[in-house]
Coordinates of C-alpha atoms and ligand atoms in Angstrom, one line a residue:
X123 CA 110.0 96.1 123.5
X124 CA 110.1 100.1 123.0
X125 CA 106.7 101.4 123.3
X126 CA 107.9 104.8 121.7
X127 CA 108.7 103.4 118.2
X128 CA 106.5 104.3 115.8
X129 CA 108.2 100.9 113.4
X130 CA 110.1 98.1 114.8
X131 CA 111.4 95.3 112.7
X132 CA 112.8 92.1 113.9
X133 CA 115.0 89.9 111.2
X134 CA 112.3 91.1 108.8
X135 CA 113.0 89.2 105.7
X136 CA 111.4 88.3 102.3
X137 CA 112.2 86.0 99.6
X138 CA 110.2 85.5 96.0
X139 CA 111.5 82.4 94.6
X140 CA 114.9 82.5 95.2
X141 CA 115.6 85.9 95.0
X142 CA 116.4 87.4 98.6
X143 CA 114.4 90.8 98.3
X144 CA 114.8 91.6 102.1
X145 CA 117.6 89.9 104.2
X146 CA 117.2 90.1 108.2
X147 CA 116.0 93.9 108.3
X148 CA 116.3 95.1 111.8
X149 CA 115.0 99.0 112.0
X150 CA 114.0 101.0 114.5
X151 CA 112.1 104.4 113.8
X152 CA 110.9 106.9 116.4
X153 CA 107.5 108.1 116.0
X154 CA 107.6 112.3 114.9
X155 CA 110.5 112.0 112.8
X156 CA 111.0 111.4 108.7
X157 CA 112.8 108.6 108.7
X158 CA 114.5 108.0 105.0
X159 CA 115.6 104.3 103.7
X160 CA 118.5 104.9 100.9
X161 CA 119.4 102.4 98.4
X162 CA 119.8 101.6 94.6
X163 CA 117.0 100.1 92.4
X164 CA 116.0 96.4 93.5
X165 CA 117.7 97.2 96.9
X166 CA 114.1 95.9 98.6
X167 CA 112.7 99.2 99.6
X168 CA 109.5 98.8 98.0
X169 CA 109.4 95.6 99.5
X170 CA 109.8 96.7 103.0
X171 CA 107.6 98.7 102.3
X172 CA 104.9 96.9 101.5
X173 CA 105.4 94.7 104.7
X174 CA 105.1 97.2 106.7
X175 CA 101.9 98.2 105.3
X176 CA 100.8 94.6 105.9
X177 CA 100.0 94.4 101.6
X178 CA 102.3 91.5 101.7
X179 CA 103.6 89.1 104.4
X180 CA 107.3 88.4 105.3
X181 CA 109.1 85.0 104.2
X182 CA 110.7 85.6 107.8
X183 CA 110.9 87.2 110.8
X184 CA 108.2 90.0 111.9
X185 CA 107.3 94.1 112.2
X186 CA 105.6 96.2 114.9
X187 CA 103.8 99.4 113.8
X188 CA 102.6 101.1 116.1
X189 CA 102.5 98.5 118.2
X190 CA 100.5 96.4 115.6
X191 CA 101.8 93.2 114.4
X192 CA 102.1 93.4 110.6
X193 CA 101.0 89.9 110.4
X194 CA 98.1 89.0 112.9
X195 CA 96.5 93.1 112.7
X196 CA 96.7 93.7 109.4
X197 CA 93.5 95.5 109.6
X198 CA 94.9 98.2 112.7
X199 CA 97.9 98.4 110.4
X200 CA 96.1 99.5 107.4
X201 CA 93.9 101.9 109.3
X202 CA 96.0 103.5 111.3
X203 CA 98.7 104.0 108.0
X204 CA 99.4 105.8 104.7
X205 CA 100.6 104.5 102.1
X206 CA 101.9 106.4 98.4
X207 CA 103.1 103.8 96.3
X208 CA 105.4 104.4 93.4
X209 CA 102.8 104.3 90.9
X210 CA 99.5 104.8 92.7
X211 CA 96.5 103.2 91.1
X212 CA 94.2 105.7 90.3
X213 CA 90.8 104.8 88.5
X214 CA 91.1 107.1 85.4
X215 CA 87.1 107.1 84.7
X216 CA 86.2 108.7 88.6
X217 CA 87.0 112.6 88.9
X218 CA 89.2 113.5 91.4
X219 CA 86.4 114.1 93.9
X220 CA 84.4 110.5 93.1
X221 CA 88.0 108.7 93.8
X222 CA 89.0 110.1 97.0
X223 CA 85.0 109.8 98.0
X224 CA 85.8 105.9 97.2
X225 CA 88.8 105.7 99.4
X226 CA 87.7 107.6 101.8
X227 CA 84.1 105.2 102.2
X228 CA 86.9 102.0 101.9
X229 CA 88.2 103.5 105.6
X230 CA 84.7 103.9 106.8
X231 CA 85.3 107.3 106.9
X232 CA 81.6 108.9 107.2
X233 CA 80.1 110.5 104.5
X234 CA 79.9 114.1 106.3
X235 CA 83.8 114.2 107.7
X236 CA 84.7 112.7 104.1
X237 CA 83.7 115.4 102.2
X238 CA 85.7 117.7 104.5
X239 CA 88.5 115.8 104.3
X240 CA 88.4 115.9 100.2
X241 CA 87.7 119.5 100.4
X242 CA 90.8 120.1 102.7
X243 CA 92.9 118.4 100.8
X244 CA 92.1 119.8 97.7
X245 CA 92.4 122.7 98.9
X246 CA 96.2 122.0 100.1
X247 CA 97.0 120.1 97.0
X248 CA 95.8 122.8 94.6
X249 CA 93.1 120.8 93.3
X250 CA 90.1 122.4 93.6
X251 CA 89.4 123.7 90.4
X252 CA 90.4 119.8 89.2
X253 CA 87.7 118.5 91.4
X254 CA 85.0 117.4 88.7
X255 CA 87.7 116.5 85.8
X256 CA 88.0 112.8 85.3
X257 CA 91.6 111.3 86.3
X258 CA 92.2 110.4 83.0
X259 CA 92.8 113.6 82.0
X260 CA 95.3 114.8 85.0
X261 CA 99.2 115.1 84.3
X262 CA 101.7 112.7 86.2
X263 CA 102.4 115.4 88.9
X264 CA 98.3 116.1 89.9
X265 CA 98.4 112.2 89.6
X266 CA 101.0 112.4 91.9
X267 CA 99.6 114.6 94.1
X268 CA 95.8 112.9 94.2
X269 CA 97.7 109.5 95.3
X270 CA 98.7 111.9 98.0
X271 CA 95.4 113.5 98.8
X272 CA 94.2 109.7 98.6
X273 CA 96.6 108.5 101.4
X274 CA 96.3 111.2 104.0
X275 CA 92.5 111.1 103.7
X276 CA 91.7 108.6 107.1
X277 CA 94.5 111.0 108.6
X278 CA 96.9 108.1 109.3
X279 CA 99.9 108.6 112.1
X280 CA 102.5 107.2 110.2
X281 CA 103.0 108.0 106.2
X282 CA 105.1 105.7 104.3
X283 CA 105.6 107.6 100.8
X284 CA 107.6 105.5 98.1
X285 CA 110.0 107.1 95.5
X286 CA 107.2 110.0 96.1
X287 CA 109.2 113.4 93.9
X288 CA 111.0 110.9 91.4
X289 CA 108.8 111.5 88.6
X290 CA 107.3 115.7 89.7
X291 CA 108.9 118.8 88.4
X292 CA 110.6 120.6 90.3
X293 CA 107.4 123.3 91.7
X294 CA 105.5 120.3 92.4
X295 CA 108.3 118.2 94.3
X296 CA 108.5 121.0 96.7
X297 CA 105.2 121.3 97.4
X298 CA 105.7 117.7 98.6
X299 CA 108.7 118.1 100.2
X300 CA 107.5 120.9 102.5
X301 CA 104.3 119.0 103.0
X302 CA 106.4 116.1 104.3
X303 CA 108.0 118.4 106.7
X304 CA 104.6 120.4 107.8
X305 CA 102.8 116.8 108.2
X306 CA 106.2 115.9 110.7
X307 CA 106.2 119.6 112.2
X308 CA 102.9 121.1 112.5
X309 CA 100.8 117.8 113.3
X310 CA 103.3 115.7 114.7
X311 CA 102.9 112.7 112.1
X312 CA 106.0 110.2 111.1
X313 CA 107.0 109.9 107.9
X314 CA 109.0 106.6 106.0
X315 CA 110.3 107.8 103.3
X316 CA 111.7 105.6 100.1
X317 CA 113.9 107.4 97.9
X318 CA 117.1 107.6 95.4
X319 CA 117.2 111.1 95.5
X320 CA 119.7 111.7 97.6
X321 CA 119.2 115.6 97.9
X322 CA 116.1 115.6 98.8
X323 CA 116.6 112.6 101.8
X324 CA 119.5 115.2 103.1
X325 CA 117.4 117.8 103.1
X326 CA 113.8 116.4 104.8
X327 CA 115.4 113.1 106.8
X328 CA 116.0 113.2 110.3
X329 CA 117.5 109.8 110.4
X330 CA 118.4 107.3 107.2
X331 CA 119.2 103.8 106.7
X332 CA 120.9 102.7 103.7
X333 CA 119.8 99.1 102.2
X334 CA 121.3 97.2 99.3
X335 CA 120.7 93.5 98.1
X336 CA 118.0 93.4 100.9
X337 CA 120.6 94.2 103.5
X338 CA 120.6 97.1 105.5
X339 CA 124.1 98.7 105.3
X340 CA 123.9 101.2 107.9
X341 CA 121.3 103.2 109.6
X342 CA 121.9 107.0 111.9
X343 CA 121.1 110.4 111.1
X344 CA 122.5 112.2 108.0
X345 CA 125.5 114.3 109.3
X346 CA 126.7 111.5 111.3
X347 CA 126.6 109.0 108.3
X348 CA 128.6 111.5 106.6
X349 CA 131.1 111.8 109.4
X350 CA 131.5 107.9 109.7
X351 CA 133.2 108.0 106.2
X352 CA 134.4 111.3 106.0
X353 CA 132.2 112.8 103.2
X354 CA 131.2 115.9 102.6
X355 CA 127.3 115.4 101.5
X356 CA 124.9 112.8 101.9
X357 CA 126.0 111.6 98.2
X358 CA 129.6 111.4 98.9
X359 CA 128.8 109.2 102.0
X360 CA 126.3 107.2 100.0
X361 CA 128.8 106.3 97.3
X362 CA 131.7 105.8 99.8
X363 CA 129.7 103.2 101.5
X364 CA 128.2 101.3 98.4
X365 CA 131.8 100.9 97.2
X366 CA 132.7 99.9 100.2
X367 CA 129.5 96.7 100.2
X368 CA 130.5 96.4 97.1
X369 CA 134.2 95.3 97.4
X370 CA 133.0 93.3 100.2
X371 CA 130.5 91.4 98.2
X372 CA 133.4 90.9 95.2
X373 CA 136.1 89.3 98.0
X374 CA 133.5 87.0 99.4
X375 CA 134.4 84.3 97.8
X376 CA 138.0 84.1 99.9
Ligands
ADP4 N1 106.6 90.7 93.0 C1 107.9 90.3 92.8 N2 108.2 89.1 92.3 C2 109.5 88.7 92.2 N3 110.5 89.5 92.5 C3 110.3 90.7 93.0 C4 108.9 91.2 93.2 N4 109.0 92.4 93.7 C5 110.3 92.7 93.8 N5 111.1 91.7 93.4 C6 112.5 91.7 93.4 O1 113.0 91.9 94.7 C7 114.1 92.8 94.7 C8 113.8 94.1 95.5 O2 112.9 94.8 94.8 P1 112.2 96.2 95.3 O3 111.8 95.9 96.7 O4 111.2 96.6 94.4 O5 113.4 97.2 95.3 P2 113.5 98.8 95.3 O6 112.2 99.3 95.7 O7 114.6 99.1 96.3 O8 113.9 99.2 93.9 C9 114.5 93.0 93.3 O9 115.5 92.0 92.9 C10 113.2 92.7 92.5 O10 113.4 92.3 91.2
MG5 MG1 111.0 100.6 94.7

């Protein structure tokens, strides 16, 4: 066992019914870096995801984060995590103040720090003149950008953000995308990162893995994946090497 990963995973698997969302994941992620998983829609990234933020259990096999077992310390896990799903749930009747007051109380965060927090991040976020408007009536990217505020409040070590620019324009993605570096940089955080966009994984990732049909294809950091098939971007080597799962997957039946 490696004591200075931030995310193991061992065979991590998971099935619904009989579709085979995640197939033996085996990942390894040092803690201080952004680590980026690559893959097509339904590729099980969301899934992983959500195994590693002990919200759902594996079918098979087990995770490590931070040393915590995703299974038997769910509650460590959780506090000691962020999570930004790909459609946060926001309660659209709070203001933006009253909600991250909520989540914040949920982490036992005390009522004195809290506020600071909220304020900070309001602050960082562009918010604060937002504060007191109800959620409701907030466009996708402040949405975006409260589920942010909402999972950095407890000031977790590791950040798993899903699909978290796909839907901002562009101002507002890079706002995110250099927070996502400062949160690495400045305070030393790690960041998991689900995306499609493959620009924007070039640009922030320090190392990638590439998963499709719930099997991890490849994993190292960008310029080497790019070497390994002789591309010349992160999109060239991307498409090289879902052709070349794909023309595996279509000869396996000799
Ligand atoms: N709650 C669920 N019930 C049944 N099937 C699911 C559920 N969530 C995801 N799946 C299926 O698991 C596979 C992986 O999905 P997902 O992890 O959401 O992929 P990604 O995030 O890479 O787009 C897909 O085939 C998807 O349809
Ligand atoms: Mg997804």
């Amino acid at each position: 066992m490696d004591y200075n990963l931030a995310i193991i995973t061992q065979d991590l698997s998971k099935n619904y019914g009989k579709t085979l969302a995640v197939k033996n994941l085996n990942l390894n992620v040092p803690y201080g870096i952004i680590y980026g998983l690559l893959g097509p829609n339904g590729a099980g990234k969301t899934t992983t995801v959500k195994m590693l933020n002990s919200m759902i259990e594996p079918s098979s096999g087990n995770a490590k984060v931070m040393n915590y077992d995703i299974i038997t310390q769910k509650k460590e896990v959780k506090l000691n995590c962020g999570y930004l799903s790909e459609s946060p749930s926001l309660y659209e009747k709070l203001t933006a103040r009253e909600f991250l007051e909520f989540v914040g109380e949920l982490y036992y965060i005390t009522p004195r720090m809290n506020a600071k927090r909220i304020s900070e991040l309001l602050v960082l976020f562009d918010l604060t003149n937002k504060e007191n408007d109800l959620i409701k009536t907030f466009s996708r990217g402040m949405k975006q950008k409260l589920g942010l505020c909402a999972a950095l409040i407890h000031d977790p070590e590791i950040i798993f953000l899903d699909e978290p620019t796909s839907n901002l324009d562009p101002e507002t993605s890079r706002t995110v995308k250099d927070l996502v570096l400062d949160l690495v940089k400045k305070v030393n955080k790690t960041i998991f990162l689900c995306t499609h966009l493959l620009d924007t994984a070039e640009e922030l990732c320090d190392k990638i893995g590439i998963i499709n049909n719930g099997t991890l294809l490849i994993e190292g950091k960008p310029r080497d994946l790019i070497k390994s098939v002789d591309a010349k971007d992160l999109e060239d080597a991307y498409l090289k090497m879902l052709r070349i799962s794909r023309n595996k997957d279509v000869l396996s039946w000799r």
